[in-house]
mmCIF file of C-alpha atoms and ligand atoms in Angstrom:
data_model
loop_
_atom_site.group_PDB
_atom_site.id
_atom_site.type_symbol
_atom_site.label_atom_id
_atom_site.label_comp_id
_atom_site.label_asym_id
_atom_site.label_seq_id
_atom_site.Cartn_x
_atom_site.Cartn_y
_atom_site.Cartn_z
ATOM 1 C CA MET A 28 1.676 -9.944 14.737
ATOM 2 C CA LEU A 29 3.495 -8.841 11.563
ATOM 3 C CA GLY A 30 3.714 -12.402 10.218
ATOM 4 C CA THR A 31 6.768 -14.093 8.702
ATOM 5 C CA TYR A 32 9.112 -11.989 6.565
ATOM 6 C CA ASP A 33 12.820 -11.785 5.759
ATOM 7 C CA TYR A 34 13.323 -8.030 5.310
ATOM 8 C CA PRO A 35 13.583 -5.005 7.650
ATOM 9 C CA THR A 36 10.720 -4.533 10.126
ATOM 10 C CA SER A 37 10.417 -0.848 9.121
ATOM 11 C CA HIS A 38 9.606 -1.996 5.566
ATOM 12 C CA ARG A 39 7.052 -4.487 6.876
ATOM 13 C CA VAL A 40 5.352 -1.793 8.988
ATOM 14 C CA PHE A 41 5.280 0.531 5.960
ATOM 15 C CA GLU A 42 3.586 -2.246 3.944
ATOM 16 C CA PHE A 43 0.897 -2.715 6.614
ATOM 17 C CA VAL A 44 0.294 1.049 6.791
ATOM 18 C CA SER A 45 -0.083 1.172 2.966
ATOM 19 C CA VAL A 46 -2.518 -1.750 2.948
ATOM 20 C CA GLY A 47 -4.498 -0.329 5.879
ATOM 21 C CA ALA A 48 -4.777 3.122 4.272
ATOM 22 C CA PHE A 49 -5.808 1.570 0.973
ATOM 23 C CA LEU A 50 -8.482 -0.645 2.540
ATOM 24 C CA GLY A 51 -9.941 2.379 4.338
ATOM 25 C CA PHE A 52 -10.138 4.714 1.336
ATOM 26 C CA ALA A 53 -10.996 2.028 -1.262
ATOM 27 C CA GLY A 54 -13.530 0.327 1.024
ATOM 28 C CA VAL A 55 -15.554 3.507 1.597
ATOM 29 C CA LEU A 56 -15.341 4.550 -2.094
ATOM 30 C CA THR A 57 -16.428 1.071 -3.265
ATOM 31 C CA TRP A 58 -19.365 1.147 -0.852
ATOM 32 C CA GLN A 59 -20.467 4.611 -2.082
ATOM 33 C CA VAL A 60 -20.180 3.563 -5.753
ATOM 34 C CA ALA A 61 -22.024 0.273 -5.148
ATOM 35 C CA LEU A 62 -24.883 2.128 -3.430
ATOM 36 C CA GLU A 63 -25.223 4.599 -6.325
ATOM 37 C CA VAL A 64 -25.125 1.860 -8.977
ATOM 38 C CA SER A 65 -27.637 -0.291 -7.084
ATOM 39 C CA GLU A 66 -30.122 2.620 -7.119
ATOM 40 C CA ARG A 67 -29.928 2.758 -10.920
ATOM 41 C CA VAL A 68 -29.898 -0.990 -11.568
ATOM 42 C CA SER A 69 -31.294 -2.277 -14.887
ATOM 43 C CA LEU A 70 -30.071 -4.645 -17.606
ATOM 44 C CA PRO A 71 -28.309 -1.920 -19.668
ATOM 45 C CA ILE A 72 -26.660 -0.533 -16.513
ATOM 46 C CA GLY A 73 -25.559 -4.058 -15.568
ATOM 47 C CA VAL A 74 -24.002 -4.511 -19.028
ATOM 48 C CA LEU A 75 -22.290 -1.101 -18.738
ATOM 49 C CA VAL A 76 -20.818 -1.968 -15.327
ATOM 50 C CA VAL A 77 -19.480 -5.310 -16.601
ATOM 51 C CA MET A 78 -17.944 -3.568 -19.649
ATOM 52 C CA LEU A 79 -16.308 -0.930 -17.422
ATOM 53 C CA ILE A 80 -14.833 -3.608 -15.155
ATOM 54 C CA VAL A 81 -13.457 -5.553 -18.155
ATOM 55 C CA ALA A 82 -12.027 -2.309 -19.609
ATOM 56 C CA ALA A 83 -10.388 -1.447 -16.273
ATOM 57 C CA TYR A 84 -8.956 -4.985 -16.056
ATOM 58 C CA ALA A 85 -7.580 -4.629 -19.598
ATOM 59 C CA VAL A 86 -5.956 -1.262 -18.745
ATOM 60 C CA ALA A 87 -4.395 -2.807 -15.612
ATOM 61 C CA ASP A 88 -3.090 -5.704 -17.751
ATOM 62 C CA LEU A 89 -1.595 -3.385 -20.370
ATOM 63 C CA ALA A 90 -0.055 -1.189 -17.649
ATOM 64 C CA SER A 91 1.519 -4.280 -16.045
ATOM 65 C CA GLY A 92 3.024 -5.211 -19.416
ATOM 66 C CA ILE A 93 4.378 -1.720 -20.149
ATOM 67 C CA VAL A 94 5.954 -1.372 -16.683
ATOM 68 C CA HIS A 95 7.424 -4.887 -16.936
ATOM 69 C CA PHE A 96 8.796 -4.160 -20.439
ATOM 70 C CA LEU A 97 10.425 -0.914 -19.268
ATOM 71 C CA LEU A 98 11.981 -2.462 -16.153
ATOM 72 C CA ASP A 99 13.267 -5.523 -18.086
ATOM 73 C CA ASN A 100 14.837 -3.459 -20.861
ATOM 74 C CA PHE A 101 16.010 -0.164 -19.376
ATOM 75 C CA GLY A 102 18.148 0.743 -16.375
ATOM 76 C CA SER A 103 19.852 -1.628 -13.980
ATOM 77 C CA PRO A 104 19.722 -2.418 -10.259
ATOM 78 C CA GLU A 105 22.275 0.403 -9.869
ATOM 79 C CA THR A 106 19.993 3.027 -11.459
ATOM 80 C CA PRO A 107 19.359 5.814 -8.896
ATOM 81 C CA VAL A 108 15.969 5.872 -7.125
ATOM 82 C CA ILE A 109 14.216 3.083 -9.060
ATOM 83 C CA GLY A 110 17.089 0.565 -9.455
ATOM 84 C CA GLN A 111 16.951 -1.341 -6.190
ATOM 85 C CA LYS A 112 13.220 -1.047 -5.591
ATOM 86 C CA PHE A 113 11.812 -1.646 -9.070
ATOM 87 C CA VAL A 114 14.424 -2.871 -11.612
ATOM 88 C CA LYS A 115 16.150 -5.409 -9.349
ATOM 89 C CA PRO A 116 13.037 -7.482 -8.458
ATOM 90 C CA PHE A 117 12.211 -7.991 -12.153
ATOM 91 C CA ARG A 118 15.806 -8.979 -13.036
ATOM 92 C CA ASP A 119 16.034 -11.271 -9.991
ATOM 93 C CA HIS A 120 12.744 -12.858 -11.022
ATOM 94 C CA HIS A 121 14.323 -14.074 -14.294
ATOM 95 C CA VAL A 122 17.160 -15.738 -12.353
ATOM 96 C CA ASP A 123 14.929 -17.305 -9.689
ATOM 97 C CA PRO A 124 11.266 -17.263 -10.795
ATOM 98 C CA MET A 125 10.081 -19.253 -7.780
ATOM 99 C CA ALA A 126 11.450 -16.832 -5.160
ATOM 100 C CA MET A 127 8.364 -14.609 -5.429
ATOM 101 C CA THR A 128 6.124 -17.548 -4.529
ATOM 102 C CA GLN A 129 7.665 -17.667 -1.022
ATOM 103 C CA GLY A 130 6.315 -14.324 0.255
ATOM 104 C CA ASP A 131 2.912 -13.946 1.897
ATOM 105 C CA PHE A 132 0.105 -11.734 0.537
ATOM 106 C CA ILE A 133 1.511 -8.563 2.147
ATOM 107 C CA ALA A 134 5.076 -9.156 0.928
ATOM 108 C CA VAL A 135 3.941 -9.917 -2.632
ATOM 109 C CA ASN A 136 1.265 -7.249 -3.047
ATOM 110 C CA ALA A 137 1.990 -4.270 -0.764
ATOM 111 C CA ASP A 138 4.135 -2.442 -3.358
ATOM 112 C CA ASN A 139 1.268 -2.398 -5.858
ATOM 113 C CA VAL A 140 -1.105 -1.296 -3.099
ATOM 114 C CA PHE A 141 1.257 1.635 -2.406
ATOM 115 C CA VAL A 142 1.343 2.535 -6.118
ATOM 116 C CA CYS A 143 -2.480 2.742 -6.094
ATOM 117 C CA LEU A 144 -2.667 5.189 -3.170
ATOM 118 C CA PRO A 145 -2.073 8.273 -5.394
ATOM 119 C CA VAL A 146 -5.110 7.153 -7.421
ATOM 120 C CA ILE A 147 -7.495 6.046 -4.685
ATOM 121 C CA ILE A 148 -6.913 8.915 -2.209
ATOM 122 C CA PRO A 149 -7.740 11.741 -4.695
ATOM 123 C CA ALA A 150 -10.692 9.650 -5.940
ATOM 124 C CA PHE A 151 -11.920 9.304 -2.355
ATOM 125 C CA PHE A 152 -11.803 13.067 -1.753
ATOM 126 C CA PHE A 153 -12.762 14.475 -5.142
ATOM 127 C CA LEU A 154 -14.926 11.912 -6.960
ATOM 128 C CA ASP A 155 -18.613 12.675 -6.462
ATOM 129 C CA ALA A 156 -20.001 9.122 -6.571
ATOM 130 C CA ALA A 157 -23.593 10.400 -6.779
ATOM 131 C CA HIS A 158 -22.882 12.171 -10.068
ATOM 132 C CA HIS A 159 -20.093 9.971 -11.481
ATOM 133 C CA PRO A 160 -20.783 6.429 -10.272
ATOM 134 C CA TYR A 161 -19.437 4.851 -13.492
ATOM 135 C CA SER A 162 -16.105 6.674 -13.200
ATOM 136 C CA GLY A 163 -16.053 5.188 -9.697
ATOM 137 C CA VAL A 164 -16.663 1.673 -11.087
ATOM 138 C CA PHE A 165 -13.748 2.108 -13.509
ATOM 139 C CA ILE A 166 -11.346 3.447 -10.843
ATOM 140 C CA VAL A 167 -12.227 0.703 -8.350
ATOM 141 C CA GLY A 168 -11.844 -1.931 -11.118
ATOM 142 C CA LEU A 169 -8.507 -0.459 -12.172
ATOM 143 C CA VAL A 170 -6.920 -0.422 -8.717
ATOM 144 C CA ALA A 171 -8.305 -3.921 -8.023
ATOM 145 C CA GLY A 172 -6.588 -5.157 -11.212
ATOM 146 C CA VAL A 173 -3.291 -3.438 -10.340
ATOM 147 C CA ILE A 174 -3.344 -4.781 -6.788
ATOM 148 C CA MET A 175 -4.020 -8.344 -7.959
ATOM 149 C CA THR A 176 -1.204 -8.243 -10.565
ATOM 150 C CA ASN A 177 1.622 -9.635 -8.441
ATOM 151 C CA GLN A 178 -0.716 -12.206 -6.892
ATOM 152 C CA LEU A 179 -1.849 -13.406 -10.349
ATOM 153 C CA HIS A 180 1.801 -13.460 -11.504
ATOM 154 C CA LYS A 181 2.727 -15.473 -8.399
ATOM 155 C CA TRP A 182 -0.087 -17.974 -9.045
ATOM 156 C CA ALA A 183 1.138 -18.379 -12.644
ATOM 157 C CA HIS A 184 4.422 -19.694 -11.205
ATOM 158 C CA MET A 185 3.020 -21.944 -8.489
ATOM 159 C CA PRO A 186 2.700 -25.667 -9.257
ATOM 160 C CA ALA A 187 -0.439 -25.894 -7.097
ATOM 161 C CA VAL A 188 -3.030 -23.112 -6.737
ATOM 162 C CA PRO A 189 -6.555 -22.970 -5.231
ATOM 163 C CA ARG A 190 -9.095 -24.804 -7.410
ATOM 164 C CA LEU A 191 -10.990 -21.629 -8.307
ATOM 165 C CA VAL A 192 -7.752 -19.952 -9.441
ATOM 166 C CA ALA A 193 -6.817 -22.994 -11.548
ATOM 167 C CA ALA A 194 -10.238 -22.832 -13.235
ATOM 168 C CA ALA A 195 -9.821 -19.083 -13.917
ATOM 169 C CA GLN A 196 -6.331 -19.729 -15.332
ATOM 170 C CA SER A 197 -7.521 -22.518 -17.632
ATOM 171 C CA LYS A 198 -10.429 -20.381 -18.901
ATOM 172 C CA GLY A 199 -8.147 -17.407 -19.595
ATOM 173 C CA ILE A 200 -9.882 -15.190 -17.026
ATOM 174 C CA VAL A 201 -6.539 -14.537 -15.298
ATOM 175 C CA LEU A 202 -2.888 -14.943 -16.350
ATOM 176 C CA SER A 203 -2.304 -18.604 -17.226
ATOM 177 C CA LYS A 204 0.835 -20.614 -16.560
ATOM 178 C CA GLN A 205 1.220 -21.492 -20.264
ATOM 179 C CA HIS A 206 0.919 -17.892 -21.411
ATOM 180 C CA HIS A 207 3.409 -16.545 -18.865
ATOM 181 C CA SER A 208 5.861 -19.431 -19.356
ATOM 182 C CA VAL A 209 6.550 -18.006 -22.840
ATOM 183 C CA HIS A 210 8.146 -14.959 -21.161
ATOM 184 C CA HIS A 211 10.472 -17.187 -19.144
ATOM 185 C CA SER A 212 11.278 -19.689 -21.913
ATOM 186 C CA GLY A 213 13.154 -17.373 -24.253
ATOM 187 C CA GLU A 214 14.857 -14.016 -24.189
ATOM 188 C CA TYR A 215 12.308 -12.373 -21.879
ATOM 189 C CA ASP A 216 11.260 -10.365 -24.907
ATOM 190 C CA ARG A 217 7.507 -11.136 -25.160
ATOM 191 C CA ASN A 218 4.409 -11.791 -23.037
ATOM 192 C CA TYR A 219 5.186 -8.998 -20.589
ATOM 193 C CA CYS A 220 1.587 -8.609 -19.364
ATOM 194 C CA ILE A 221 1.225 -10.266 -15.957
ATOM 195 C CA THR A 222 -2.362 -9.596 -14.878
ATOM 196 C CA TRP A 223 -4.582 -11.121 -17.549
ATOM 197 C CA GLY A 224 -2.141 -11.699 -20.428
ATOM 198 C CA ARG A 225 -4.703 -10.887 -23.131
ATOM 199 C CA LEU A 226 -3.204 -7.456 -23.867
ATOM 200 C CA ASP A 227 0.030 -9.163 -24.964
ATOM 201 C CA SER A 228 -1.624 -9.563 -28.364
ATOM 202 C CA LEU A 229 -1.234 -5.770 -28.606
ATOM 203 C CA LEU A 230 1.961 -5.225 -26.607
ATOM 204 C CA ASN A 231 3.909 -8.024 -28.354
ATOM 205 C CA ARG A 232 3.232 -6.272 -31.674
ATOM 206 C CA LEU A 233 4.433 -2.933 -30.320
ATOM 207 C CA VAL A 234 7.575 -4.556 -28.864
ATOM 208 C CA ALA A 235 8.247 -6.304 -32.215
ATOM 209 C CA LEU A 236 8.148 -2.909 -33.980
ATOM 210 C CA ARG A 237 11.015 -1.776 -31.741
ATOM 211 C CA GLU A 238 13.099 -4.832 -32.713
ATOM 212 C CA ARG A 239 12.874 -4.133 -36.432
HETATM 213 ZN ZN1 LIG B 21 7.245 -14.562 -14.051
HETATM 214 ZN ZN1 LIG B 22 10.544 -10.177 -17.248
#
């Protein structure tokens, strides 16, 4: 029932609870926002919604890069609280990049789902979709980008991916293998963004300033 996994059952149950809670809150919020937007639909509104989704995707990409940069460069697996849970997986990933491709969707993505709960639960209770539908579009786009980050990173390491994913990778719509391979080919000191990769053009410059 819980699928195949190689870590404690309590952790696996926690992952399913996180994913279930997220699907409940995010599903209802997305439905409310979609209804509100559909009542206002026009070409300018359509353009606005697309721009908000792209902006949210870009923020998720930049956030993935900043978190990755921090966890690659500061602390160690022995750091209290965050060491084992957050620093260690990134350091282990440099040693064995393919290990993350072994886990199923829950194992790979549940941590990011959990991170999004403090965003989606307050949004569910306090965001008035009727009055702020575009804030809703941005929040839903943002958590969708964050949740897909580890999956997109995993696909960038897999030799074979679904055809649609391969097309999105080759068109630069999601993180491509070539772009991410730069991170793994050197000192792990550039191309930290692991959702889209486009925001590395900004983050690489900021990281280079630190090296001067
Ligand atoms: Zn990687
Ligand atoms: Zn790294």
